[in-house]
PDB file of C-alpha atoms and ligand atoms in Angstrom:
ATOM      1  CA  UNK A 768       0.000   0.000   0.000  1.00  0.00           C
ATOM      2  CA  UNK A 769       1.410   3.468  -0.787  1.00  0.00           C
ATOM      3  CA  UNK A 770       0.889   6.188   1.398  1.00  0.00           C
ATOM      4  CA  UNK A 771      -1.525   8.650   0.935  1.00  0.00           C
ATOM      5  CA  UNK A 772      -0.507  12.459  -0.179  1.00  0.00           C
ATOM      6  CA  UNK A 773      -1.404  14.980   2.038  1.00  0.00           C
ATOM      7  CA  UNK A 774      -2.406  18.216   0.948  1.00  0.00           C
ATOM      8  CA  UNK A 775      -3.412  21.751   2.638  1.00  0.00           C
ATOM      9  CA  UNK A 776      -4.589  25.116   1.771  1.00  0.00           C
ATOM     10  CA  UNK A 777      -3.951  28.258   3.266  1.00  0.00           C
ATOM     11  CA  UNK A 778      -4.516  31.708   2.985  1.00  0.00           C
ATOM     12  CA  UNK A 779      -5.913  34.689   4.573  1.00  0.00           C
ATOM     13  CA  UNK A 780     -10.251  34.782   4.659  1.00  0.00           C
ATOM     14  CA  UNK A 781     -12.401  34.805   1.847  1.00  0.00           C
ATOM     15  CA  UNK A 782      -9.780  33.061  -0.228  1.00  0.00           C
ATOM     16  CA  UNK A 783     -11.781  30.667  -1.447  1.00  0.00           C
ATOM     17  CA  UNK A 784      -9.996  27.723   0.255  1.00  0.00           C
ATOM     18  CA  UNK A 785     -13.129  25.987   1.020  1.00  0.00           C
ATOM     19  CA  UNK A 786     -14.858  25.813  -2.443  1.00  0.00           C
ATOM     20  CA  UNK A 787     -11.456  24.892  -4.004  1.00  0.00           C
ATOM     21  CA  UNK A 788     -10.853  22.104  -1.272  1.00  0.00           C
ATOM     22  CA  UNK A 789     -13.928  20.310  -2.673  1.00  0.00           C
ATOM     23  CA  UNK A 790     -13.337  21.169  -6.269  1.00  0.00           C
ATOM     24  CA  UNK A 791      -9.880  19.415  -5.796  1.00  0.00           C
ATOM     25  CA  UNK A 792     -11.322  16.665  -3.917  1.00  0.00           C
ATOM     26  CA  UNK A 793     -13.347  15.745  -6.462  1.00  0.00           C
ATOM     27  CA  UNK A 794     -10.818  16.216  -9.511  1.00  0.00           C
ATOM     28  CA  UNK A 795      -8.633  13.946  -7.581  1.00  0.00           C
ATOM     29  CA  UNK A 796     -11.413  11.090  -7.076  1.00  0.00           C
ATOM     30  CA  UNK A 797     -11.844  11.059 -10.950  1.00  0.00           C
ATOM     31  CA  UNK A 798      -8.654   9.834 -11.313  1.00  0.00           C
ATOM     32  CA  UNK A 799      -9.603   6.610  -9.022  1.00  0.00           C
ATOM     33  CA  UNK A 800      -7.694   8.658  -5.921  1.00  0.00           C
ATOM     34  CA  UNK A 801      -9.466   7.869  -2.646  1.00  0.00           C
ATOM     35  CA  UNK A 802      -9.842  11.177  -0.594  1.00  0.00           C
ATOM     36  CA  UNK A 803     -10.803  12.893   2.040  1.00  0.00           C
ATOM     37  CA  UNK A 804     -11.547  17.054   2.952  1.00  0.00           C
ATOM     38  CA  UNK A 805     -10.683  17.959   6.180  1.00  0.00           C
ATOM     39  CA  UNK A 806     -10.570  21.415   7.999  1.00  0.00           C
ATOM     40  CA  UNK A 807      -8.611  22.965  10.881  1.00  0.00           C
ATOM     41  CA  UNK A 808      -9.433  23.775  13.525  1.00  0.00           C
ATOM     42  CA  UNK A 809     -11.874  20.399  13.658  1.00  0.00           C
ATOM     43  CA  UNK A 810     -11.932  17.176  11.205  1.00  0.00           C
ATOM     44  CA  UNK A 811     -12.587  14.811  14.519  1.00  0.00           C
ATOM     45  CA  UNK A 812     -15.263  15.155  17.262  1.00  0.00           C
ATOM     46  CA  UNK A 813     -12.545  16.410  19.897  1.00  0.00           C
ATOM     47  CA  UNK A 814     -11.229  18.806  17.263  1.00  0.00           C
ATOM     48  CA  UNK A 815     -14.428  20.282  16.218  1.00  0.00           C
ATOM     49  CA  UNK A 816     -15.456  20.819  19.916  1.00  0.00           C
ATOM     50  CA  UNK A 817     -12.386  23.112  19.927  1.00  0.00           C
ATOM     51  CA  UNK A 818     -13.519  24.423  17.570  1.00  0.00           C
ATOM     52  CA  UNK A 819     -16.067  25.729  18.568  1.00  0.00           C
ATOM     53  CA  UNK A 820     -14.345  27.033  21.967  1.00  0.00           C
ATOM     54  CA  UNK A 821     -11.870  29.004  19.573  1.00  0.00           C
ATOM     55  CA  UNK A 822     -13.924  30.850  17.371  1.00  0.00           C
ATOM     56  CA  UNK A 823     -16.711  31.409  19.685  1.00  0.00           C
ATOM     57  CA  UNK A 824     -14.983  31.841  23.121  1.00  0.00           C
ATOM     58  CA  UNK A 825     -16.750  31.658  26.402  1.00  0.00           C
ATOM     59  CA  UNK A 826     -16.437  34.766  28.502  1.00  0.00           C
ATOM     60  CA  UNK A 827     -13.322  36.966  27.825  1.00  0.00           C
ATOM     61  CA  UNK A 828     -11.893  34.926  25.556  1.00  0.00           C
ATOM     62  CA  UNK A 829      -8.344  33.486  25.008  1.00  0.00           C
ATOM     63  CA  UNK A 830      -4.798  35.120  25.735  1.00  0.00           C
ATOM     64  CA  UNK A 831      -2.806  34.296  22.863  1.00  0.00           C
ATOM     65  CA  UNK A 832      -0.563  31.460  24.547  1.00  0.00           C
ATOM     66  CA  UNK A 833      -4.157  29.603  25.320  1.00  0.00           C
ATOM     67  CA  UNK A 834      -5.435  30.382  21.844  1.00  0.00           C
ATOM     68  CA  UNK A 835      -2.208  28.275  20.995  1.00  0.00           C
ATOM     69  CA  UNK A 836      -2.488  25.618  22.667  1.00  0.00           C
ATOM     70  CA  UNK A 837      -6.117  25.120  22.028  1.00  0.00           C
ATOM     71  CA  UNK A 838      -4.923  25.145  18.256  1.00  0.00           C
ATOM     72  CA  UNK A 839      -2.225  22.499  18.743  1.00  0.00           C
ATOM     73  CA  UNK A 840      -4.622  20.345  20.956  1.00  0.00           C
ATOM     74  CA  UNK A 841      -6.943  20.451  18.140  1.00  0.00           C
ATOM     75  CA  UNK A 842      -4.297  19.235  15.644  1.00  0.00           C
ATOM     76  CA  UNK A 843      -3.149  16.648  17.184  1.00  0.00           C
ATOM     77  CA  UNK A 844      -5.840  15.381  17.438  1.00  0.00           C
ATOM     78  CA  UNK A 845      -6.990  15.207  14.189  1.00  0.00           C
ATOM     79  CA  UNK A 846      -3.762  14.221  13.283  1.00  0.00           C
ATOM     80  CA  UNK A 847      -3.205  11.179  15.356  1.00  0.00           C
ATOM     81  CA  UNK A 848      -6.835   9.899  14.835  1.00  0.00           C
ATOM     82  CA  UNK A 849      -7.516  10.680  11.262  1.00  0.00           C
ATOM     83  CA  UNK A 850      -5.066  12.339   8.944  1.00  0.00           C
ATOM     84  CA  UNK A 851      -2.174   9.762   9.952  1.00  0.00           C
ATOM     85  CA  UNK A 852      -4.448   6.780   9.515  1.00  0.00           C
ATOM     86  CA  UNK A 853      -5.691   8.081   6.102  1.00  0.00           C
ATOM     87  CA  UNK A 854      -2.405   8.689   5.190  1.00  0.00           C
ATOM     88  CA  UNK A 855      -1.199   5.129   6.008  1.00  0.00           C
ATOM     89  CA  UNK A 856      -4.154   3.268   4.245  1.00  0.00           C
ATOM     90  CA  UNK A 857      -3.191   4.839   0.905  1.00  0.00           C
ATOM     91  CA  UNK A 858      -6.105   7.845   1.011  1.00  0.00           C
ATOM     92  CA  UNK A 859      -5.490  11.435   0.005  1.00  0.00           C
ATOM     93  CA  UNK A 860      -6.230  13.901   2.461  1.00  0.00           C
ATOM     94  CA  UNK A 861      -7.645  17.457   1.022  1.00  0.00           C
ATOM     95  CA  UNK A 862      -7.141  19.675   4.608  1.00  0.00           C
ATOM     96  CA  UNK A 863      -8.380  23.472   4.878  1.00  0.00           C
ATOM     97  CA  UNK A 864      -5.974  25.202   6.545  1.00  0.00           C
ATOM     98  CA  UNK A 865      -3.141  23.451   8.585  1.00  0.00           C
ATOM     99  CA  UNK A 866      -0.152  24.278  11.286  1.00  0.00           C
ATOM    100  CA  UNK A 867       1.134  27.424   8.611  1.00  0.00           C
ATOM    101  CA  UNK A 868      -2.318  29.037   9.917  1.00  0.00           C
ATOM    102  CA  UNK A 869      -0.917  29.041  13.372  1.00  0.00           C
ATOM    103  CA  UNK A 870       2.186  29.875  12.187  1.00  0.00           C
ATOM    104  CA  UNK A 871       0.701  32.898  10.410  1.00  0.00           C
ATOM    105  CA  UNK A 872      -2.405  34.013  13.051  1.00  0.00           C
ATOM    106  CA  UNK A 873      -0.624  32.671  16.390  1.00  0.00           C
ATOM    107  CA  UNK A 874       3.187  32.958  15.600  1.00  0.00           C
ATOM    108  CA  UNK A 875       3.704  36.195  13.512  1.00  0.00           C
ATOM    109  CA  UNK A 876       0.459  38.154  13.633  1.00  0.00           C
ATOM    110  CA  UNK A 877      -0.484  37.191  17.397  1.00  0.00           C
ATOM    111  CA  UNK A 878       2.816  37.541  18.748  1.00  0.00           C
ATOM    112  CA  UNK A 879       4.343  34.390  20.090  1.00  0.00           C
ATOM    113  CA  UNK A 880       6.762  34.028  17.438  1.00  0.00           C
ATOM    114  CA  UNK A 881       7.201  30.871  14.751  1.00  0.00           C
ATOM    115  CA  UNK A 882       9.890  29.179  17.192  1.00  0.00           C
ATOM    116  CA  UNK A 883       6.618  28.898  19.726  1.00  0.00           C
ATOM    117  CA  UNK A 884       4.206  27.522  17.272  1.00  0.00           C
ATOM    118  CA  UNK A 885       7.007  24.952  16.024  1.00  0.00           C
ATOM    119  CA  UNK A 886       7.940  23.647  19.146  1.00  0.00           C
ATOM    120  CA  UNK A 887       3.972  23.436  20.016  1.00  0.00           C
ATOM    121  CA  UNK A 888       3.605  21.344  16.742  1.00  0.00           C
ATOM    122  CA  UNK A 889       6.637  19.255  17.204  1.00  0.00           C
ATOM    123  CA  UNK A 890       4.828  17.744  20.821  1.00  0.00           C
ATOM    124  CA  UNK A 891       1.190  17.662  19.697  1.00  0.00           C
ATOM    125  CA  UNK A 892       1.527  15.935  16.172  1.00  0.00           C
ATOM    126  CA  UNK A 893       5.405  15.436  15.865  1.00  0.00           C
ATOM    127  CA  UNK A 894       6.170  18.281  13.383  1.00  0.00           C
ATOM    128  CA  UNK A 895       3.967  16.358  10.318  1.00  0.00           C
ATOM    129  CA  UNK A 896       4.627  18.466   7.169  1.00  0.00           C
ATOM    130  CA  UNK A 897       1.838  18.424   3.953  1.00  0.00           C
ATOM    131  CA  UNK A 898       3.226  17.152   1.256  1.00  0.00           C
ATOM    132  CA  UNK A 899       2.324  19.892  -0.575  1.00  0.00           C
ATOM    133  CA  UNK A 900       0.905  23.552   1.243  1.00  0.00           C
ATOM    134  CA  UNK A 901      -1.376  25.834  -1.872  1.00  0.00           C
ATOM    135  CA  UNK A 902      -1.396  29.097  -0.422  1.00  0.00           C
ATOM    136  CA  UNK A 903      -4.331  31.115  -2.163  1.00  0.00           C
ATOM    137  CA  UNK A 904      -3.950  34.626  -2.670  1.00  0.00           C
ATOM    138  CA  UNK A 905      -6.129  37.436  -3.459  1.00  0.00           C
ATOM    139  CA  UNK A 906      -6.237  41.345  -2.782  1.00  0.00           C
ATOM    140  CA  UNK A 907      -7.269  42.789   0.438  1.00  0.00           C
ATOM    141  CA  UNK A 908     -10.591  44.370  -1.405  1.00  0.00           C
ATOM    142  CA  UNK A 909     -11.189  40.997  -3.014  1.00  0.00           C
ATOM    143  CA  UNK A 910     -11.140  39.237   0.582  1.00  0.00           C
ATOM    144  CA  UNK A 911     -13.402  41.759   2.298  1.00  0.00           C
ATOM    145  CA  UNK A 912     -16.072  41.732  -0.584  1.00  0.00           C
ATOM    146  CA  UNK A 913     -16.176  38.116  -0.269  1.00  0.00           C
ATOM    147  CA  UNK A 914     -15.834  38.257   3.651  1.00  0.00           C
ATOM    148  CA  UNK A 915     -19.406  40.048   3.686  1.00  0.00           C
ATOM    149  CA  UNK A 916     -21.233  38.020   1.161  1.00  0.00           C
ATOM    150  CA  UNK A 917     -20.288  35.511   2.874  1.00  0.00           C
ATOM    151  CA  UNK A 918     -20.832  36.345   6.773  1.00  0.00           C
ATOM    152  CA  UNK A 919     -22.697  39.287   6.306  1.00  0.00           C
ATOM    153  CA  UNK A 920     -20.855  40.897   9.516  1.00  0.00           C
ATOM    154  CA  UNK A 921     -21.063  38.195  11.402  1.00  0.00           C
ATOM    155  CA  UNK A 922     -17.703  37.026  11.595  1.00  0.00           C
ATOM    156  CA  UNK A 923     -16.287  34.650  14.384  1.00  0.00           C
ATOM    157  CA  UNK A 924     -13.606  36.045  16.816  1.00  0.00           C
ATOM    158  CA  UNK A 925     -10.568  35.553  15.157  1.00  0.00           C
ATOM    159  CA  UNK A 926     -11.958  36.572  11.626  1.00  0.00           C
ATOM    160  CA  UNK A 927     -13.208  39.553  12.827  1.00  0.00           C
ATOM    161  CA  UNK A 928     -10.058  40.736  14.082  1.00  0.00           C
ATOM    162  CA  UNK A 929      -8.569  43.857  12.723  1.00  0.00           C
ATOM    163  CA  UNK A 930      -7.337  44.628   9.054  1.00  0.00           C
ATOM    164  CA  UNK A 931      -3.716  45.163  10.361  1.00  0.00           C
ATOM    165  CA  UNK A 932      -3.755  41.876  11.963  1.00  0.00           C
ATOM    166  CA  UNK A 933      -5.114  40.244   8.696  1.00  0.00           C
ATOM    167  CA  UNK A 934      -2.477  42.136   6.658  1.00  0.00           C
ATOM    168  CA  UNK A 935       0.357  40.543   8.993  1.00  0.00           C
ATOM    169  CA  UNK A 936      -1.436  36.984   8.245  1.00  0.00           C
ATOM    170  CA  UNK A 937      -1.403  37.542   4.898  1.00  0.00           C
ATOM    171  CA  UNK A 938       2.412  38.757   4.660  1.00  0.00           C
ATOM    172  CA  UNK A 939       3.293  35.677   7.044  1.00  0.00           C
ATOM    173  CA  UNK A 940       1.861  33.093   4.499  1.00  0.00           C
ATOM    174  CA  UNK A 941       3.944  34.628   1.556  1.00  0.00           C
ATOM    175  CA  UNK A 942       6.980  34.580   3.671  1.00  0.00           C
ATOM    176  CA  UNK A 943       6.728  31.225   4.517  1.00  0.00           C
ATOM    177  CA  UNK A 944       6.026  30.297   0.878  1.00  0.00           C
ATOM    178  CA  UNK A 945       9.149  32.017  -0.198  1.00  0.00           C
ATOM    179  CA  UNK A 946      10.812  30.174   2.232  1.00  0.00           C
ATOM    180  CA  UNK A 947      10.357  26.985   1.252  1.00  0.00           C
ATOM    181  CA  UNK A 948       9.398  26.786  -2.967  1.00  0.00           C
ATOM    182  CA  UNK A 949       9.621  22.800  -2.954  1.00  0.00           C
ATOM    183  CA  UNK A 950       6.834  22.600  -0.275  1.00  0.00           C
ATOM    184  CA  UNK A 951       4.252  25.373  -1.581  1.00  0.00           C
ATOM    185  CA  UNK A 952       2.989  26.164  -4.264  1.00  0.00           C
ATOM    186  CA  UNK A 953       1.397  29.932  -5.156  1.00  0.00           C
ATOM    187  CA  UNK A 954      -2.005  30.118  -6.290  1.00  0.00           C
ATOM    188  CA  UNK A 955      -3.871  33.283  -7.445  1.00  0.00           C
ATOM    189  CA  UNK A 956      -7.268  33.583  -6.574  1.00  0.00           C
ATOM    190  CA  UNK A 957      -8.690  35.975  -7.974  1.00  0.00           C
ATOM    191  CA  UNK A 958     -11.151  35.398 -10.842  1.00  0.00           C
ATOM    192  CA  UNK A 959     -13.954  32.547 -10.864  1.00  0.00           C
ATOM    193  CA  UNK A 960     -13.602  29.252  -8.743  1.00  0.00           C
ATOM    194  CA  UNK A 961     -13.414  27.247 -12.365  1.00  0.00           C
ATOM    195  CA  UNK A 962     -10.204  29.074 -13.084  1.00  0.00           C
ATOM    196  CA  UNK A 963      -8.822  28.881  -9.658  1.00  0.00           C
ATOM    197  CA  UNK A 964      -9.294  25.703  -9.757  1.00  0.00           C
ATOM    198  CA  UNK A 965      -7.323  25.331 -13.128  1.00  0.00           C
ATOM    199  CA  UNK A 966      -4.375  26.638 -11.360  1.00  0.00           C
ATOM    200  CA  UNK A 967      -4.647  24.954  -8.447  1.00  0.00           C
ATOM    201  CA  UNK A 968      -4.985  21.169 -10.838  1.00  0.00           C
ATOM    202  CA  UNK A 969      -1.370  22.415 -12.777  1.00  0.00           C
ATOM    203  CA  UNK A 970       0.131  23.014  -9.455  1.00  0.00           C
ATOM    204  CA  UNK A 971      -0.542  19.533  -8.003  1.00  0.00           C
ATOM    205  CA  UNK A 972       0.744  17.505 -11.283  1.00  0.00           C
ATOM    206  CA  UNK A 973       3.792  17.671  -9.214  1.00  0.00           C
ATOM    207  CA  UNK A 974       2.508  14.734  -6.921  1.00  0.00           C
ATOM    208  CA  UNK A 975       0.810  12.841  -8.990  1.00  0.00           C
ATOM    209  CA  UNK A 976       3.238  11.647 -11.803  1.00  0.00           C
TER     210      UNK A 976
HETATM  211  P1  TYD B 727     -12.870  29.251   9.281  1.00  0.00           P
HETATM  212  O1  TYD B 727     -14.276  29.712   9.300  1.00  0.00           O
HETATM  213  O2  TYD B 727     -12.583  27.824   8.978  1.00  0.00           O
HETATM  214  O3  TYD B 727     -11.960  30.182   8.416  1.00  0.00           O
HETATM  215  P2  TYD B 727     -11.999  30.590   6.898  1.00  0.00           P
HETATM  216  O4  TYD B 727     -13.245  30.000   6.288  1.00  0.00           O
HETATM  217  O5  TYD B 727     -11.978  32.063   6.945  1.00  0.00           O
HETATM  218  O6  TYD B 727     -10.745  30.007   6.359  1.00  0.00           O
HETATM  219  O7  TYD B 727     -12.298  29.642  10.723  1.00  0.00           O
HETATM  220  C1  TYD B 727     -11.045  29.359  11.078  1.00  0.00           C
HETATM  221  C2  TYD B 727     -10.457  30.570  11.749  1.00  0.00           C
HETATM  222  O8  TYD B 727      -9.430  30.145  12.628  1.00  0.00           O
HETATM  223  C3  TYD B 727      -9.820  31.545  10.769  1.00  0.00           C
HETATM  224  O9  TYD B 727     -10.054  32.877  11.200  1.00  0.00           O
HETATM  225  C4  TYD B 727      -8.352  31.256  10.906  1.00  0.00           C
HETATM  226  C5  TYD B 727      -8.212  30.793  12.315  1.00  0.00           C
HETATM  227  N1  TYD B 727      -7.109  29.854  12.553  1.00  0.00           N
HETATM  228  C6  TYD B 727      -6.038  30.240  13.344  1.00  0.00           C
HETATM  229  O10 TYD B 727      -6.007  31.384  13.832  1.00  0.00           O
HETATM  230  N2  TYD B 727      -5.032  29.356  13.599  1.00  0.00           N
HETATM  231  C7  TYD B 727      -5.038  28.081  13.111  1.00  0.00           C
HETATM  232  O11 TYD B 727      -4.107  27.293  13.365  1.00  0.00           O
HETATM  233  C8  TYD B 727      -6.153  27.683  12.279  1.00  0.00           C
HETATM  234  C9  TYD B 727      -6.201  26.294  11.720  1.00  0.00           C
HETATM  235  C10 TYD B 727      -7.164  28.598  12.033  1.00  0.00           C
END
């Protein structure tokens, strides 16, 4: 049995990471690829209850080290119980968002620095890497139209946090990107989820043949 690939997407909200997770998903399956879509924070019962703690916080909410550690709790378990297991029995997993997010929100734009976030990941899932990261990129304008179609102001407590924060998110993915060419690959995405999705199918011939 060959291992499964593991793929994530990041980017900043109202990239379209979502739609294109599913749209990829289902490319993959036509080419007899078993699969599975994901998201972070959740993807297993514990997870998702954290979820739910994270972006809709009980009283004051979360310092930032908390936040962290809620976010790493989350992954690992996810990781342990289902992204490892897929990966072992030979099926793809399709995950929106992964450990770069808390790189980005947690480690650069939050504060605690990357060291922090990569230590954190190192104990609660053993430092696993995607084989492949898309970061999706689009404007600041494009994000916040897309933002308020899509939560019409009602966004959850890290999402709603301020434009300078979201600016330092979005310069933190396209660091890390830089950083490391093998492991990511750029997508734009602007213009209509069929052509997004275009790029996003040329970018991942790289771990298929
Ligand atoms: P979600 O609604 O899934 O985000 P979006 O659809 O905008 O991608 O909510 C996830 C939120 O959690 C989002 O604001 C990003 C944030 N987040 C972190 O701050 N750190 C993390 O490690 C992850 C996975 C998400």
């Amino acid at each position: 049995m060959t291992r499964g690939r593991f793929i994530a997407l990041e980017g900043g909200e109202g990239t379209g990471k979502s739609t294109q997770a599913q749209l990829l998903a289902e490319a993959l399956e036509r080419r007899g690829l078993t699969v599975e879509v994901t998201r972070e924070p959740g993807g297993t019962p514990g997870a998702e209850a954290i979820r739910s703690l994270l972006l809709h916080p009980p009283g004051e909410g979360w310092g930032a080290e908390a936040e962290a550690l809620l976010f790493a709790a989350a992954r690992a378990d996810h990781v342990a119980r289902r992204i490892r297991p897929a990966l072992k029995a030979g099926r793809w997993i399709v995950c929106d968002r992964f450990v770069d997010s808390s790189r980005a929100y947690q480690g650069k734009a939050g504060g605690l620095g990357e060291q922090a976030i990569v230590a954190l990941h190192q104990i609660g899932s053993h430092g696993l890497r995607p084989d492949l990261t898309l970061l999706i990129e689009v404007d600041e304008q494009t994000a916040l139209h897309r933002i308020a179609a899509r939560d019409g102001g009602g966004a959850d407590a890290i999402g709603g946090r301020d434009p300078a924060y979201h600016r330092k998110v979005a310069q933190a993915f396209r660091s890390f990107a830089e950083a490391d060419p093998a492991g990511f690959a750029l997508i734009d995405g602007s213009g209509d989820p069929a052509q997004v999705h275009q790029r996003i199918l040329r970018a991942i011939e790289r771990l298929i043949s």
